[in-house]
Amino acid sequence: MLNEDALFYSRVLTELTLSFHIIYATIGVGVPLMIMIAQWVGIKKNDEHYILLARRWTRGFVITVAVGVVTGTAIGLQLSLLWPNFMELAGNVIALPLFMETFAFFFEAIFLGIYLYTWDRFENQRKHLLLLIPVAIGASFSAVFITIVNAFMNAPQGFDMVNGELVNINPILAMFNPAMPTKAAHVVASAFMTSAFILASIAGFRLLKGSDHIYHRKALYLTMKLGLIFSIATAVIGDFSGKYLAEYQPEKLAAAEWHFETEAEAPLILYGTLDNGEVKYAFKIPKALSILAHGTPSAEVTGLDQFSEDEIPPLYIHYLFDIMVTIGVWMMVLSFIFWVGSKRAWSFIHARWFRWLIVLGGPLSILGIEAGWWLAEVGRQPWILRGVMRTAEAATTSGQVDLMLLLFAGLYVVLGIGSVVILSRMFKSNPVERELADRKAEKGGVVQ
């Protein structure tokens, strides 16, 4: 029997957990690659600053990994506690990617520990760099395997439905469902992009606070350049995601674009408001939705008129789409201007106002990631397993979910504040200038 309160609190708690976890998960996926690139550049250029970048980023990364483990464990726990009917139905199908995600994380963690505790123990730094390859691979594949579970929920396949049960399960076919390629690629690319802009935000903030050391300027240039590369990659993959939705989840695309009637040469609607079903104050790009959906301006795009009312996702996901796209395009433009300005010696990229834009880019990128995940999850409603099980059918009937919400919310507050305090104190007590001086003294060389 459906418990409306249990369903509501289950959805709120799941959204809260995913929203908090995605911050640390994104950093956990993206930062290992940033560390590897920084150390590789340092070795290639024989530049101590880039080597130190990798070293300091690794210390901070370990803290975020620890918090990510806690929140990731909470997600696994909540899947069973809050959505028992879903786990009973689909548990056998998603067990393989969940296990592989755990294996990928342990693979990453083992080599991260070895990498962290073997600094300065290799005469050839290239051998030490090799330890980062399994760390970066493990981090990325951890994201891929957990995203496969989400992709299966959007495009379930690899089983037969008999008397309300999933039988004849083919877990490999279920894993390689139609949603998997674009969703996994988009998650990984956006994690790389967001991590680069977060690190750029930190470097920009240090420069604004007067620490105009060449170390921070090199960090800013490297991360903004990487952010530009991965923001372009994310946009390209996003285009493929639109074409996937048009073919496999047309109701989600139509709801996100406020595309109410099936028509050819469909415009792309950005921003605006809804007034009794009428779109007002929107910015429309002629034929762009047809291009996004099918690659040609004359293509017909399925509208919401083709679906029953109880299968249409909430229309507010349009605003989530606007936030995600606007932030992505803004960060791409900002990083492009910075890159071109660095090449052509434009002075304004060193101005305080421009550096503040870079600093704000970190939080904005996190907001963009959040909006993208909310769009992905809310846009699947009313289904938890599209076409098979509705969200209301999957939820627990327990009357204690509201208490769980309060307890987990308290846990996330402690973890969030604690991680920020620890990271701040870690780097304040050991500023880069002091560390460079210490390494200069150790090596008896010159570090500028």
Short mmCIF file of C-alpha atoms in Angstrom, two decimals:
data_model
loop_
_atom_site.label_atom_id
_atom_site.label_comp_id
_atom_site.label_asym_id
_atom_site.label_seq_id
_atom_site.Cartn_x
_atom_site.Cartn_y
_atom_site.Cartn_z
CA MET A 1 0.00 0.00 0.00
CA LEU A 2 1.38 3.40 -1.02
CA ASN A 3 2.53 5.67 1.79
CA GLU A 4 2.57 9.19 0.33
CA ASP A 5 4.71 10.60 3.14
CA ALA A 6 7.25 7.78 2.83
CA LEU A 7 7.43 8.34 -0.93
CA PHE A 8 7.92 12.08 -0.51
CA TYR A 9 10.63 11.79 2.14
CA SER A 10 12.33 8.97 0.22
CA ARG A 11 12.59 11.17 -2.85
CA VAL A 12 13.83 14.15 -0.81
CA LEU A 13 16.45 12.06 1.01
CA THR A 14 17.65 10.43 -2.22
CA GLU A 15 17.91 13.83 -3.92
CA LEU A 16 19.78 15.26 -0.93
CA THR A 17 22.24 12.36 -0.85
CA LEU A 18 22.89 12.41 -4.59
CA SER A 19 23.23 16.20 -4.64
CA PHE A 20 25.82 16.11 -1.86
CA HIS A 21 27.64 13.04 -3.16
CA ILE A 22 27.91 14.32 -6.74
CA ILE A 23 30.21 17.14 -5.61
CA TYR A 24 32.76 14.77 -4.11
CA ALA A 25 32.20 12.14 -6.81
CA THR A 26 32.89 14.70 -9.54
CA ILE A 27 36.11 15.77 -7.85
CA GLY A 28 37.00 12.11 -7.32
CA VAL A 29 36.66 11.38 -11.03
CA GLY A 30 38.26 14.52 -12.44
CA VAL A 31 41.12 15.47 -10.15
CA PRO A 32 43.25 12.31 -10.69
CA LEU A 33 43.59 13.22 -14.36
CA MET A 34 44.50 16.80 -13.41
CA ILE A 35 47.18 15.47 -11.04
CA MET A 36 48.56 13.16 -13.71
CA ILE A 37 48.71 15.92 -16.33
CA ALA A 38 50.39 18.36 -13.90
CA GLN A 39 53.07 15.85 -12.95
CA TRP A 40 53.62 14.85 -16.58
CA VAL A 41 54.06 18.51 -17.58
CA GLY A 42 56.44 19.00 -14.64
CA ILE A 43 58.57 16.04 -15.69
CA LYS A 44 58.52 17.03 -19.35
CA LYS A 45 59.51 20.64 -18.64
CA ASN A 46 61.66 19.83 -15.61
CA ASP A 47 59.51 22.36 -13.76
CA GLU A 48 59.26 22.03 -9.97
CA HIS A 49 56.07 24.10 -9.85
CA TYR A 50 54.01 21.57 -11.78
CA ILE A 51 55.43 18.72 -9.70
CA LEU A 52 54.38 20.60 -6.57
CA LEU A 53 50.94 21.18 -8.10
CA ALA A 54 50.47 17.44 -8.41
CA ARG A 55 51.72 16.92 -4.87
CA ARG A 56 49.45 19.48 -3.23
CA TRP A 57 46.40 18.52 -5.28
CA THR A 58 46.90 14.90 -4.20
CA ARG A 59 46.83 15.85 -0.52
CA GLY A 60 43.54 17.66 -0.92
CA PHE A 61 42.15 14.92 -3.14
CA VAL A 62 42.62 12.30 -0.41
CA ILE A 63 40.27 14.26 1.88
CA THR A 64 37.55 14.46 -0.76
CA VAL A 65 37.92 10.74 -1.48
CA ALA A 66 37.32 9.94 2.19
CA VAL A 67 34.08 11.98 2.22
CA GLY A 68 33.03 10.48 -1.11
CA VAL A 69 33.36 6.99 0.35
CA VAL A 70 30.94 7.86 3.16
CA THR A 71 28.33 9.41 0.87
CA GLY A 72 28.72 6.64 -1.71
CA THR A 73 28.10 4.08 1.01
CA ALA A 74 25.01 6.05 2.05
CA ILE A 75 23.64 5.80 -1.50
CA GLY A 76 24.05 2.02 -1.50
CA LEU A 77 22.35 1.79 1.87
CA GLN A 78 19.47 4.01 0.80
CA LEU A 79 18.83 2.01 -2.36
CA SER A 80 17.87 -0.95 -0.18
CA LEU A 81 16.15 0.99 2.61
CA LEU A 82 14.19 3.53 0.57
CA TRP A 83 13.55 1.64 -2.67
CA PRO A 84 13.21 -2.03 -1.63
CA ASN A 85 10.70 -2.93 -4.35
CA PHE A 86 13.04 -1.63 -7.03
CA MET A 87 15.97 -3.58 -5.61
CA GLU A 88 13.84 -6.72 -5.40
CA LEU A 89 12.83 -6.33 -9.04
CA ALA A 90 16.11 -5.14 -10.61
CA GLY A 91 18.74 -6.09 -8.02
CA ASN A 92 19.95 -9.09 -10.00
CA VAL A 93 20.45 -6.94 -13.09
CA ILE A 94 22.35 -4.05 -11.53
CA ALA A 95 24.42 -6.19 -9.16
CA LEU A 96 27.22 -6.67 -11.72
CA PRO A 97 27.91 -2.97 -12.47
CA LEU A 98 27.59 -2.15 -8.76
CA PHE A 99 30.21 -4.79 -7.95
CA MET A 100 32.46 -3.58 -10.76
CA GLU A 101 32.15 -0.01 -9.49
CA THR A 102 33.34 -1.17 -6.07
CA PHE A 103 36.24 -3.07 -7.67
CA ALA A 104 37.23 0.01 -9.71
CA PHE A 105 37.23 2.14 -6.56
CA PHE A 106 39.46 -0.32 -4.67
CA PHE A 107 41.76 -0.46 -7.71
CA GLU A 108 42.02 3.35 -7.57
CA ALA A 109 42.44 3.50 -3.79
CA ILE A 110 45.26 0.93 -3.66
CA PHE A 111 47.39 2.73 -6.22
CA LEU A 112 46.51 6.14 -4.76
CA GLY A 113 47.94 5.03 -1.42
CA ILE A 114 51.10 3.73 -3.07
CA TYR A 115 51.45 6.93 -5.13
CA LEU A 116 50.92 9.17 -2.11
CA TYR A 117 53.49 7.46 0.11
CA THR A 118 56.22 7.02 -2.48
CA TRP A 119 56.99 10.66 -3.19
CA ASP A 120 60.76 11.24 -3.56
CA ARG A 121 61.45 7.50 -3.44
CA PHE A 122 61.92 7.18 -7.19
CA GLU A 123 65.05 8.48 -8.84
CA ASN A 124 63.15 8.40 -12.11
CA GLN A 125 59.97 10.44 -11.60
CA ARG A 126 58.42 8.82 -14.67
CA LYS A 127 58.10 5.58 -12.73
CA HIS A 128 56.25 7.41 -9.98
CA LEU A 129 53.98 8.98 -12.62
CA LEU A 130 53.04 5.49 -13.84
CA LEU A 131 51.29 4.88 -10.51
CA LEU A 132 48.78 7.58 -11.42
CA ILE A 133 47.57 5.74 -14.52
CA PRO A 134 45.61 3.08 -12.56
CA VAL A 135 44.36 5.82 -10.22
CA ALA A 136 42.92 7.84 -13.10
CA ILE A 137 41.58 4.73 -14.85
CA GLY A 138 39.98 3.44 -11.63
CA ALA A 139 38.37 6.80 -10.92
CA SER A 140 36.93 7.09 -14.43
CA PHE A 141 35.66 3.52 -14.59
CA SER A 142 34.12 3.87 -11.15
CA ALA A 143 32.02 6.67 -12.63
CA VAL A 144 31.27 4.64 -15.76
CA PHE A 145 30.02 1.58 -13.87
CA ILE A 146 27.77 3.53 -11.50
CA THR A 147 26.46 5.54 -14.45
CA ILE A 148 25.63 2.27 -16.21
CA VAL A 149 23.17 1.56 -13.38
CA ASN A 150 21.53 4.93 -13.99
CA ALA A 151 21.54 4.34 -17.75
CA PHE A 152 19.78 1.00 -17.23
CA MET A 153 17.06 2.79 -15.28
CA ASN A 154 16.52 5.06 -18.30
CA ALA A 155 16.72 2.37 -20.97
CA PRO A 156 16.11 -1.06 -19.37
CA GLN A 157 16.93 -4.11 -21.47
CA GLY A 158 18.56 -7.53 -21.11
CA PHE A 159 15.67 -9.37 -19.45
CA ASP A 160 12.17 -10.74 -19.95
CA MET A 161 9.23 -9.62 -17.84
CA VAL A 162 7.17 -12.59 -16.62
CA ASN A 163 4.46 -12.24 -13.97
CA GLY A 164 5.96 -9.03 -12.65
CA GLU A 165 9.47 -10.44 -12.34
CA LEU A 166 12.62 -9.98 -14.39
CA VAL A 167 13.77 -13.34 -15.76
CA ASN A 168 16.24 -14.58 -18.39
CA ILE A 169 18.60 -11.82 -17.31
CA ASN A 170 21.57 -10.98 -19.53
CA PRO A 171 23.63 -8.56 -17.38
CA ILE A 172 26.05 -7.68 -20.20
CA LEU A 173 23.20 -6.71 -22.53
CA ALA A 174 21.61 -4.79 -19.67
CA MET A 175 24.85 -2.89 -19.04
CA PHE A 176 25.34 -1.94 -22.69
CA ASN A 177 21.93 -0.37 -23.05
CA PRO A 178 21.23 2.50 -25.49
CA ALA A 179 21.62 5.18 -22.78
CA MET A 180 25.02 3.94 -21.63
CA PRO A 181 27.44 5.46 -24.23
CA THR A 182 26.23 9.06 -24.12
CA LYS A 183 25.41 9.11 -20.41
CA ALA A 184 28.74 7.61 -19.28
CA ALA A 185 30.76 9.80 -21.66
CA HIS A 186 28.90 12.93 -20.56
CA VAL A 187 29.42 12.17 -16.86
CA VAL A 188 33.16 11.58 -17.25
CA ALA A 189 33.79 14.57 -19.54
CA SER A 190 31.77 16.94 -17.33
CA ALA A 191 33.67 15.67 -14.27
CA PHE A 192 36.98 16.52 -15.96
CA MET A 193 35.63 19.93 -16.95
CA THR A 194 34.23 20.75 -13.51
CA SER A 195 37.37 19.60 -11.67
CA ALA A 196 39.54 21.78 -13.91
CA PHE A 197 37.40 24.84 -13.23
CA ILE A 198 37.30 24.14 -9.48
CA LEU A 199 41.12 24.04 -9.39
CA ALA A 200 41.25 27.16 -11.57
CA SER A 201 38.89 28.86 -9.13
CA ILE A 202 41.26 28.07 -6.24
CA ALA A 203 44.29 29.39 -8.16
CA GLY A 204 42.39 32.55 -9.13
CA PHE A 205 41.36 33.10 -5.52
CA ARG A 206 44.95 32.81 -4.29
CA LEU A 207 46.04 35.37 -6.89
CA LEU A 208 43.25 37.72 -5.79
CA LYS A 209 44.38 37.39 -2.18
CA GLY A 210 47.83 38.67 -3.07
CA SER A 211 49.76 35.44 -3.47
CA ASP A 212 50.93 36.41 -6.94
CA HIS A 213 53.37 33.55 -7.13
CA ILE A 214 54.28 32.01 -10.48
CA TYR A 215 53.06 28.68 -9.05
CA HIS A 216 49.47 29.96 -8.92
CA ARG A 217 49.73 31.57 -12.37
CA LYS A 218 50.90 28.28 -13.86
CA ALA A 219 48.12 26.43 -12.06
CA LEU A 220 45.56 28.87 -13.44
CA TYR A 221 46.81 28.62 -17.01
CA LEU A 222 46.95 24.81 -16.97
CA THR A 223 43.50 24.31 -15.44
CA MET A 224 41.75 26.92 -17.60
CA LYS A 225 43.23 25.31 -20.71
CA LEU A 226 42.07 21.87 -19.58
CA GLY A 227 38.68 23.31 -18.67
CA LEU A 228 38.32 24.67 -22.21
CA ILE A 229 39.19 21.31 -23.76
CA PHE A 230 36.75 19.35 -21.62
CA SER A 231 33.96 21.93 -21.86
CA ILE A 232 34.09 21.55 -25.65
CA ALA A 233 34.07 17.75 -25.25
CA THR A 234 31.09 17.98 -22.88
CA ALA A 235 29.16 20.15 -25.37
CA VAL A 236 29.81 17.70 -28.23
CA ILE A 237 28.70 14.74 -26.11
CA GLY A 238 25.67 16.76 -25.01
CA ASP A 239 24.66 17.00 -28.66
CA PHE A 240 24.77 13.21 -28.93
CA SER A 241 22.74 13.01 -25.72
CA GLY A 242 20.02 15.12 -27.34
CA LYS A 243 19.86 12.70 -30.27
CA TYR A 244 19.64 9.75 -27.87
CA LEU A 245 16.72 11.37 -26.06
CA ALA A 246 14.91 12.10 -29.31
CA GLU A 247 15.00 8.42 -30.22
CA TYR A 248 14.63 6.65 -26.87
CA GLN A 249 13.16 9.17 -24.39
CA PRO A 250 11.28 11.71 -26.52
CA GLU A 251 9.00 12.71 -23.64
CA LYS A 252 12.04 13.81 -21.61
CA LEU A 253 13.42 15.94 -24.45
CA ALA A 254 10.00 17.44 -25.16
CA ALA A 255 9.45 18.34 -21.51
CA ALA A 256 12.92 19.86 -21.17
CA GLU A 257 12.33 21.95 -24.30
CA TRP A 258 8.65 22.79 -23.68
CA HIS A 259 7.92 21.21 -27.03
CA PHE A 260 4.19 20.64 -26.75
CA GLU A 261 3.19 19.76 -30.31
CA THR A 262 4.87 17.37 -32.74
CA GLU A 263 6.24 19.39 -35.64
CA ALA A 264 9.04 19.66 -38.14
CA GLU A 265 11.56 22.52 -38.13
CA ALA A 266 11.12 22.74 -34.36
CA PRO A 267 12.74 25.71 -32.58
CA LEU A 268 14.93 25.37 -29.50
CA ILE A 269 13.36 27.23 -26.59
CA LEU A 270 15.65 28.78 -23.98
CA TYR A 271 14.51 30.52 -20.79
CA GLY A 272 10.99 31.96 -20.70
CA THR A 273 8.01 31.17 -18.49
CA LEU A 274 4.83 29.12 -18.77
CA ASP A 275 1.47 30.86 -18.49
CA ASN A 276 -1.50 28.46 -18.77
CA GLY A 277 0.46 26.25 -21.13
CA GLU A 278 1.70 29.18 -23.22
CA VAL A 279 5.42 29.92 -23.43
CA LYS A 280 6.26 33.58 -22.83
CA TYR A 281 9.44 35.67 -22.81
CA ALA A 282 11.47 32.80 -24.27
CA PHE A 283 14.47 33.00 -26.55
CA LYS A 284 13.80 30.77 -29.58
CA ILE A 285 16.43 29.50 -31.98
CA PRO A 286 14.67 28.53 -35.23
CA LYS A 287 15.00 24.86 -36.29
CA ALA A 288 17.66 24.24 -33.61
CA LEU A 289 15.64 21.57 -31.76
CA SER A 290 15.26 19.60 -34.99
CA ILE A 291 19.02 19.80 -35.47
CA LEU A 292 19.68 18.79 -31.85
CA ALA A 293 17.24 15.89 -32.05
CA HIS A 294 17.90 14.49 -35.51
CA GLY A 295 20.78 16.43 -37.06
CA THR A 296 18.71 18.13 -39.75
CA PRO A 297 16.69 21.39 -39.61
CA SER A 298 13.66 19.85 -41.36
CA ALA A 299 13.28 16.85 -39.02
CA GLU A 300 10.05 16.23 -37.13
CA VAL A 301 10.42 16.27 -33.35
CA THR A 302 7.94 14.38 -31.17
CA GLY A 303 6.00 16.66 -28.82
CA LEU A 304 4.24 16.12 -25.50
CA ASP A 305 0.93 15.73 -27.35
CA GLN A 306 1.98 12.14 -28.13
CA PHE A 307 2.06 11.08 -24.48
CA SER A 308 -0.54 10.57 -21.80
CA GLU A 309 -0.53 13.14 -19.04
CA ASP A 310 0.57 10.67 -16.37
CA GLU A 311 3.76 9.86 -18.34
CA ILE A 312 4.95 13.42 -18.88
CA PRO A 313 7.90 14.52 -16.69
CA PRO A 314 7.58 17.70 -14.58
CA LEU A 315 7.89 20.70 -16.89
CA TYR A 316 10.20 22.60 -14.55
CA ILE A 317 13.06 20.50 -15.87
CA HIS A 318 13.21 23.13 -18.64
CA TYR A 319 14.79 25.51 -16.13
CA LEU A 320 17.33 22.85 -15.15
CA PHE A 321 18.24 22.45 -18.82
CA ASP A 322 18.65 26.23 -19.13
CA ILE A 323 20.93 26.38 -16.08
CA MET A 324 23.09 23.47 -17.27
CA VAL A 325 23.50 24.77 -20.82
CA THR A 326 24.02 28.41 -19.81
CA ILE A 327 26.76 27.59 -17.31
CA GLY A 328 28.46 25.20 -19.74
CA VAL A 329 28.51 27.74 -22.56
CA TRP A 330 29.61 30.53 -20.21
CA MET A 331 32.55 28.54 -18.87
CA MET A 332 33.56 27.55 -22.40
CA VAL A 333 33.56 31.20 -23.50
CA LEU A 334 35.36 32.39 -20.37
CA SER A 335 38.12 29.79 -20.69
CA PHE A 336 38.48 30.50 -24.41
CA ILE A 337 38.90 34.22 -23.74
CA PHE A 338 41.49 33.44 -21.06
CA TRP A 339 43.40 31.08 -23.37
CA VAL A 340 43.42 33.53 -26.29
CA GLY A 341 44.25 36.40 -23.93
CA SER A 342 47.21 34.47 -22.54
CA LYS A 343 48.53 33.86 -26.04
CA ARG A 344 48.08 37.48 -27.15
CA ALA A 345 49.07 39.12 -23.85
CA TRP A 346 45.70 40.78 -23.22
CA SER A 347 46.12 42.65 -19.96
CA PHE A 348 42.48 42.48 -18.84
CA ILE A 349 42.69 38.72 -18.13
CA HIS A 350 44.89 39.66 -15.14
CA ALA A 351 42.42 42.28 -13.87
CA ARG A 352 40.66 41.66 -10.58
CA TRP A 353 37.19 41.61 -12.14
CA PHE A 354 38.21 38.93 -14.64
CA ARG A 355 39.84 36.82 -11.96
CA TRP A 356 36.66 37.07 -9.91
CA LEU A 357 34.80 35.61 -12.91
CA ILE A 358 37.26 32.72 -12.86
CA VAL A 359 36.77 32.25 -9.11
CA LEU A 360 32.99 32.19 -9.54
CA GLY A 361 33.46 29.62 -12.30
CA GLY A 362 34.19 26.88 -9.76
CA PRO A 363 30.88 27.15 -7.86
CA LEU A 364 29.01 27.73 -11.12
CA SER A 365 30.44 24.52 -12.58
CA ILE A 366 29.27 22.60 -9.52
CA LEU A 367 25.81 24.16 -9.94
CA GLY A 368 25.85 23.08 -13.58
CA ILE A 369 26.66 19.50 -12.56
CA GLU A 370 23.84 19.55 -10.01
CA ALA A 371 21.35 20.91 -12.55
CA GLY A 372 22.39 18.22 -15.03
CA TRP A 373 21.80 15.41 -12.53
CA TRP A 374 18.48 16.85 -11.39
CA LEU A 375 17.46 17.05 -15.04
CA ALA A 376 18.49 13.44 -15.61
CA GLU A 377 16.62 12.09 -12.58
CA VAL A 378 13.50 14.26 -12.55
CA GLY A 379 13.23 13.97 -16.34
CA ARG A 380 12.75 10.19 -15.98
CA GLN A 381 9.69 10.60 -13.76
CA PRO A 382 7.21 9.09 -13.15
CA TRP A 383 9.43 6.02 -13.73
CA ILE A 384 12.20 4.64 -11.56
CA LEU A 385 12.73 1.93 -14.22
CA ARG A 386 11.38 3.45 -17.41
CA GLY A 387 8.37 1.60 -18.77
CA VAL A 388 8.63 -1.14 -16.13
CA MET A 389 8.22 0.29 -12.63
CA ARG A 390 6.97 3.67 -11.44
CA THR A 391 8.73 5.54 -8.66
CA ALA A 392 5.65 5.33 -6.43
CA GLU A 393 5.66 1.53 -6.76
CA ALA A 394 9.31 1.24 -5.75
CA ALA A 395 9.31 3.21 -2.50
CA THR A 396 9.31 1.92 1.04
CA THR A 397 6.17 2.13 3.18
CA SER A 398 8.13 2.76 6.37
CA GLY A 399 7.02 5.65 8.55
CA GLN A 400 10.57 6.42 9.71
CA VAL A 401 11.95 8.02 6.53
CA ASP A 402 11.48 11.54 7.89
CA LEU A 403 13.76 10.68 10.81
CA MET A 404 16.30 9.20 8.39
CA LEU A 405 16.19 12.45 6.43
CA LEU A 406 17.10 14.47 9.51
CA LEU A 407 19.91 12.11 10.53
CA PHE A 408 21.50 11.99 7.08
CA ALA A 409 21.11 15.75 6.63
CA GLY A 410 23.00 16.22 9.89
CA LEU A 411 25.70 13.83 8.67
CA TYR A 412 26.13 15.77 5.43
CA VAL A 413 26.39 19.08 7.30
CA VAL A 414 29.17 17.65 9.46
CA LEU A 415 30.98 16.13 6.48
CA GLY A 416 30.64 19.27 4.37
CA ILE A 417 31.84 21.69 7.04
CA GLY A 418 34.50 19.28 8.25
CA SER A 419 36.03 18.74 4.83
CA VAL A 420 36.16 22.48 4.13
CA VAL A 421 37.77 23.21 7.50
CA ILE A 422 40.34 20.42 7.13
CA LEU A 423 41.29 21.44 3.60
CA SER A 424 41.57 25.11 4.56
CA ARG A 425 43.77 24.40 7.56
CA MET A 426 45.88 21.91 5.62
CA PHE A 427 46.93 24.44 3.02
CA LYS A 428 47.01 27.51 5.30
CA SER A 429 49.47 25.78 7.62
CA ASN A 430 51.68 24.83 4.71
CA PRO A 431 51.60 27.64 2.10
CA VAL A 432 53.14 27.04 -1.28
CA GLU A 433 55.89 29.62 -0.70
CA ARG A 434 57.13 27.75 2.37
CA GLU A 435 56.98 24.40 0.64
CA LEU A 436 58.93 25.68 -2.35
CA ALA A 437 61.56 27.12 -0.01
CA ASP A 438 61.82 23.81 1.87
CA ARG A 439 62.22 21.84 -1.34
CA LYS A 440 64.85 24.31 -2.53
CA ALA A 441 66.77 23.79 0.68
CA GLU A 442 66.46 20.00 0.41
CA LYS A 443 67.72 19.90 -3.16
CA GLY A 444 70.20 22.73 -2.86
CA GLY A 445 68.91 24.04 -6.14
CA VAL A 446 67.08 27.08 -7.36
CA VAL A 447 63.27 27.20 -7.33
CA GLN A 448 61.80 30.47 -8.51
#
